[in-house]
Amino acid sequence: MHRGYLFFKYSFDFCAALLAVILLSPLLLLVAIAIKAEDGGEIIFRQKRTGRGGKKFFCYKFRSMTSARVRYNKHRRVIGDENPNVTKVGRVIRKLKIDELPQLFNILKGDMSIIGPRPLLPVFDRDYEDWEMIKFELRPGLTGLGQVRGNGYLSLYDRKYYDAYYAMHASLGLDIGIFFRTLGVILFGEKKFLKPVSEAEHRFLRREVKRNYTVPPETRAALRAAE
């Protein structure tokens, strides 16, 4: 991965996130008021995720559920809007992806990027195979390739494929394509863009990563460390 590209990418991320926070501040304030008015609960939901190099950080989202104490099954898809724990405001902001906007502050902090592999919960840390760990060479993204290829309609296996594929082939052209497809997902929904991955594609990517990438010892240690 070209260091010049990453320098440009992360510099652009900071400037774009700062501008977005300024321009979207009325919307952010309106959403915060709506969340508070509905049930008086917390506005921001913080959740520990695994980021670049296997390091942990707190990912920010607008709270969209009545409780954070939802039993989590890592083998199932993401929690759907039909879940009774999702609030009325939550259904709207989840559909429009507005619940993700507080991650702009994660970008300003240097935890995340605008586009990159999505960060998963630490509960997955010990499950990664070597070919998947290439995703930790990059900061996780507010949106990513898996998010514009079906996201919650994909299997976890396919979502991991798209994360690794992006890390292997990250480029300005790919970023621009993901950005515009993200707008399409917001307008038309995730299912419209569903693209499952064939087993042949999985095998090819695993071989490609194996030829070109070696997991840094510090990344492996961070993922294998007990929580």
CSV table of C-alpha atoms in Angstrom, one decimal:
chain,number,residue,atom,x,y,z
A,1,MET,CA,0.0,0.0,0.0
A,2,HIS,CA,1.5,3.3,-1.1
A,3,ARG,CA,2.4,5.5,1.9
A,4,GLY,CA,1.7,8.7,-0.2
A,5,TYR,CA,-1.8,7.5,-0.9
A,6,LEU,CA,-2.4,6.9,2.9
A,7,PHE,CA,-1.0,10.3,3.8
A,8,PHE,CA,-3.3,12.0,1.3
A,9,LYS,CA,-6.3,9.8,2.4
A,10,TYR,CA,-6.0,10.5,6.1
A,11,SER,CA,-5.3,14.2,5.6
A,12,PHE,CA,-8.3,14.5,3.4
A,13,ASP,CA,-10.4,12.5,6.0
A,14,PHE,CA,-9.6,15.0,8.7
A,15,CYS,CA,-10.4,18.1,6.5
A,16,ALA,CA,-13.6,16.5,5.1
A,17,ALA,CA,-14.8,15.3,8.6
A,18,LEU,CA,-14.2,18.8,10.1
A,19,LEU,CA,-16.1,20.4,7.3
A,20,ALA,CA,-18.9,17.9,7.6
A,21,VAL,CA,-19.2,18.5,11.3
A,22,ILE,CA,-19.5,22.2,10.7
A,23,LEU,CA,-22.1,21.9,7.9
A,24,LEU,CA,-24.1,19.2,9.5
A,25,SER,CA,-24.1,20.7,13.0
A,26,PRO,CA,-27.8,21.7,12.7
A,27,LEU,CA,-28.8,18.2,11.8
A,28,LEU,CA,-26.6,16.7,14.5
A,29,LEU,CA,-28.3,19.0,17.1
A,30,LEU,CA,-31.8,18.2,15.8
A,31,VAL,CA,-31.2,14.4,16.0
A,32,ALA,CA,-29.7,14.8,19.5
A,33,ILE,CA,-32.9,16.7,20.6
A,34,ALA,CA,-35.2,14.1,19.0
A,35,ILE,CA,-33.4,11.2,20.7
A,36,LYS,CA,-33.5,12.9,24.1
A,37,ALA,CA,-37.1,13.9,23.7
A,38,GLU,CA,-38.3,10.4,22.8
A,39,ASP,CA,-37.3,8.7,26.1
A,40,GLY,CA,-34.9,10.9,28.0
A,41,GLY,CA,-32.0,8.5,27.5
A,42,GLU,CA,-28.4,8.9,26.5
A,43,ILE,CA,-27.8,10.6,23.1
A,44,ILE,CA,-24.5,8.9,22.2
A,45,PHE,CA,-23.9,5.2,22.2
A,46,ARG,CA,-20.2,4.2,22.7
A,47,GLN,CA,-19.0,0.7,21.9
A,48,LYS,CA,-15.5,-0.7,21.9
A,49,ARG,CA,-14.3,-1.8,18.5
A,50,THR,CA,-11.0,-3.1,17.1
A,51,GLY,CA,-9.1,-0.7,14.9
A,52,ARG,CA,-5.9,-0.3,13.0
A,53,GLY,CA,-3.1,-2.6,14.3
A,54,GLY,CA,-5.7,-4.5,16.4
A,55,LYS,CA,-5.9,-1.6,18.9
A,56,LYS,CA,-9.2,-0.9,20.6
A,57,PHE,CA,-11.1,2.4,20.5
A,58,PHE,CA,-14.6,3.6,21.4
A,59,CYS,CA,-16.8,3.9,18.3
A,60,TYR,CA,-19.5,6.6,18.6
A,61,LYS,CA,-23.1,6.4,17.2
A,62,PHE,CA,-26.4,8.1,17.9
A,63,ARG,CA,-28.3,5.8,20.2
A,64,SER,CA,-31.0,4.1,18.2
A,65,MET,CA,-32.2,1.5,20.8
A,66,THR,CA,-33.9,1.6,24.1
A,67,SER,CA,-31.1,-0.4,25.8
A,68,ALA,CA,-27.5,-1.3,25.0
A,69,ARG,CA,-28.0,-4.6,26.9
A,70,VAL,CA,-29.1,-6.6,23.9
A,71,ARG,CA,-27.9,-10.2,23.8
A,72,TYR,CA,-25.4,-10.3,20.9
A,73,ASN,CA,-24.9,-13.3,18.7
A,74,LYS,CA,-21.8,-12.8,16.5
A,75,HIS,CA,-23.0,-15.4,14.1
A,76,ARG,CA,-26.2,-13.5,13.2
A,77,ARG,CA,-26.7,-10.5,11.0
A,78,VAL,CA,-26.8,-7.0,12.4
A,79,ILE,CA,-29.8,-6.1,14.5
A,80,GLY,CA,-32.7,-5.3,12.2
A,81,ASP,CA,-35.1,-2.3,12.4
A,82,GLU,CA,-37.9,-4.6,13.2
A,83,ASN,CA,-36.3,-5.4,16.6
A,84,PRO,CA,-38.6,-4.1,19.4
A,85,ASN,CA,-35.6,-2.5,21.1
A,86,VAL,CA,-35.2,0.0,18.2
A,87,THR,CA,-36.7,3.3,19.0
A,88,LYS,CA,-39.0,5.3,16.7
A,89,VAL,CA,-36.2,7.9,16.1
A,90,GLY,CA,-33.8,5.0,15.8
A,91,ARG,CA,-35.7,3.5,12.9
A,92,VAL,CA,-35.4,6.7,10.9
A,93,ILE,CA,-31.8,7.5,11.6
A,94,ARG,CA,-30.7,3.9,11.0
A,95,LYS,CA,-32.5,3.9,7.6
A,96,LEU,CA,-30.8,7.1,6.6
A,97,LYS,CA,-27.5,6.1,8.2
A,98,ILE,CA,-27.6,9.2,10.3
A,99,ASP,CA,-26.9,7.1,13.4
A,100,GLU,CA,-23.3,6.7,12.1
A,101,LEU,CA,-22.6,10.5,11.9
A,102,PRO,CA,-21.0,10.8,15.3
A,103,GLN,CA,-18.1,8.7,13.9
A,104,LEU,CA,-17.0,11.9,12.2
A,105,PHE,CA,-15.5,12.7,15.6
A,106,ASN,CA,-13.7,9.3,15.5
A,107,ILE,CA,-12.2,10.4,12.2
A,108,LEU,CA,-11.1,13.7,13.7
A,109,LYS,CA,-9.5,11.8,16.6
A,110,GLY,CA,-7.6,9.5,14.1
A,111,ASP,CA,-9.4,6.3,15.1
A,112,MET,CA,-11.3,6.0,11.8
A,113,SER,CA,-11.3,7.0,8.1
A,114,ILE,CA,-14.2,8.0,5.9
A,115,ILE,CA,-13.8,4.8,3.8
A,116,GLY,CA,-12.2,1.6,5.0
A,117,PRO,CA,-13.0,-1.8,6.5
A,118,ARG,CA,-15.7,-1.6,9.1
A,119,PRO,CA,-14.6,-2.1,12.7
A,120,LEU,CA,-16.0,-5.2,14.4
A,121,LEU,CA,-16.5,-5.9,18.1
A,122,PRO,CA,-13.5,-7.4,20.1
A,123,VAL,CA,-15.5,-10.6,20.4
A,124,PHE,CA,-14.3,-11.4,16.9
A,125,ASP,CA,-10.6,-10.8,17.6
A,126,ARG,CA,-9.7,-14.5,18.1
A,127,ASP,CA,-11.6,-15.6,15.1
A,128,TYR,CA,-9.5,-13.9,12.4
A,129,GLU,CA,-7.5,-16.0,9.9
A,130,ASP,CA,-4.2,-14.6,8.7
A,131,TRP,CA,-5.7,-13.5,5.3
A,132,GLU,CA,-8.3,-11.4,7.1
A,133,MET,CA,-5.8,-9.5,9.2
A,134,ILE,CA,-4.7,-7.3,6.3
A,135,LYS,CA,-7.7,-5.1,7.2
A,136,PHE,CA,-5.9,-3.9,10.3
A,137,GLU,CA,-3.3,-2.2,8.1
A,138,LEU,CA,-5.9,0.6,7.6
A,139,ARG,CA,-8.0,2.7,9.8
A,140,PRO,CA,-11.6,1.4,9.9
A,141,GLY,CA,-14.1,3.3,7.9
A,142,LEU,CA,-17.4,5.2,8.4
A,143,THR,CA,-18.4,3.3,5.2
A,144,GLY,CA,-16.7,0.6,3.2
A,145,LEU,CA,-16.9,-1.9,0.4
A,146,GLY,CA,-19.0,-4.4,2.3
A,147,GLN,CA,-21.5,-1.6,3.2
A,148,VAL,CA,-22.2,-0.9,-0.5
A,149,ARG,CA,-22.4,-4.6,-1.4
A,150,GLY,CA,-25.3,-5.6,0.9
A,151,ASN,CA,-23.9,-5.1,4.4
A,152,GLY,CA,-26.5,-6.7,6.7
A,153,TYR,CA,-27.8,-8.9,3.9
A,154,LEU,CA,-24.3,-10.4,3.5
A,155,SER,CA,-23.0,-13.3,5.5
A,156,LEU,CA,-20.2,-12.4,8.0
A,157,TYR,CA,-17.8,-14.4,5.8
A,158,ASP,CA,-18.6,-12.2,2.8
A,159,ARG,CA,-18.3,-9.0,4.8
A,160,LYS,CA,-14.9,-10.1,5.9
A,161,TYR,CA,-14.0,-10.8,2.3
A,162,TYR,CA,-14.9,-7.2,1.3
A,163,ASP,CA,-12.9,-5.8,4.2
A,164,ALA,CA,-9.8,-7.8,3.1
A,165,TYR,CA,-10.3,-7.0,-0.6
A,166,TYR,CA,-10.5,-3.3,0.2
A,167,ALA,CA,-7.3,-3.4,2.3
A,168,MET,CA,-5.6,-5.2,-0.5
A,169,HIS,CA,-6.7,-2.9,-3.3
A,170,ALA,CA,-7.3,0.4,-1.6
A,171,SER,CA,-7.0,3.3,-4.1
A,172,LEU,CA,-8.5,6.7,-4.8
A,173,GLY,CA,-10.6,5.3,-7.6
A,174,LEU,CA,-12.1,2.6,-5.3
A,175,ASP,CA,-12.7,5.2,-2.6
A,176,ILE,CA,-14.6,7.5,-5.0
A,177,GLY,CA,-16.7,4.5,-6.2
A,178,ILE,CA,-17.6,3.5,-2.6
A,179,PHE,CA,-18.5,7.1,-1.7
A,180,PHE,CA,-21.1,7.4,-4.6
A,181,ARG,CA,-22.4,3.9,-4.0
A,182,THR,CA,-22.9,4.8,-0.3
A,183,LEU,CA,-25.2,7.6,-1.5
A,184,GLY,CA,-27.1,5.0,-3.5
A,185,VAL,CA,-27.5,2.8,-0.4
A,186,ILE,CA,-28.9,5.7,1.6
A,187,LEU,CA,-31.4,6.5,-1.1
A,188,PHE,CA,-32.4,3.0,-2.2
A,189,GLY,CA,-31.5,0.6,0.7
A,190,GLU,CA,-28.8,-2.0,1.1
A,191,LYS,CA,-30.6,-4.9,-0.5
A,192,LYS,CA,-30.7,-3.2,-3.8
A,193,PHE,CA,-26.9,-3.4,-4.0
A,194,LEU,CA,-26.5,-7.0,-2.6
A,195,LYS,CA,-23.6,-8.8,-4.2
A,196,PRO,CA,-22.6,-12.1,-2.5
A,197,VAL,CA,-19.1,-13.5,-3.0
A,198,SER,CA,-18.4,-16.8,-4.7
A,199,GLU,CA,-16.2,-19.4,-3.1
A,200,ALA,CA,-13.8,-19.0,-6.1
A,201,GLU,CA,-13.4,-15.3,-5.3
A,202,HIS,CA,-12.7,-16.1,-1.7
A,203,ARG,CA,-10.0,-18.6,-2.7
A,204,PHE,CA,-8.4,-16.2,-5.1
A,205,LEU,CA,-8.3,-13.4,-2.5
A,206,ARG,CA,-6.8,-15.6,0.2
A,207,ARG,CA,-4.0,-16.7,-2.2
A,208,GLU,CA,-3.4,-13.1,-3.2
A,209,VAL,CA,-3.1,-11.9,0.4
A,210,LYS,CA,-0.9,-14.9,1.3
A,211,ARG,CA,1.5,-14.0,-1.5
A,212,ASN,CA,1.8,-10.3,-0.6
A,213,TYR,CA,1.1,-9.9,3.1
A,214,THR,CA,2.6,-11.0,6.4
A,215,VAL,CA,0.8,-10.3,9.6
A,216,PRO,CA,2.9,-8.0,11.8
A,217,PRO,CA,3.7,-9.6,15.2
A,218,GLU,CA,2.3,-6.6,17.1
A,219,THR,CA,-1.1,-6.9,15.3
A,220,ARG,CA,-1.3,-10.6,16.0
A,221,ALA,CA,-0.4,-10.0,19.7
A,222,ALA,CA,-3.1,-7.3,20.0
A,223,LEU,CA,-5.8,-9.5,18.5
A,224,ARG,CA,-4.8,-12.5,20.6
A,225,ALA,CA,-4.5,-10.6,23.9
A,226,ALA,CA,-7.2,-11.3,26.4
A,227,GLU,CA,-9.8,-8.6,26.9
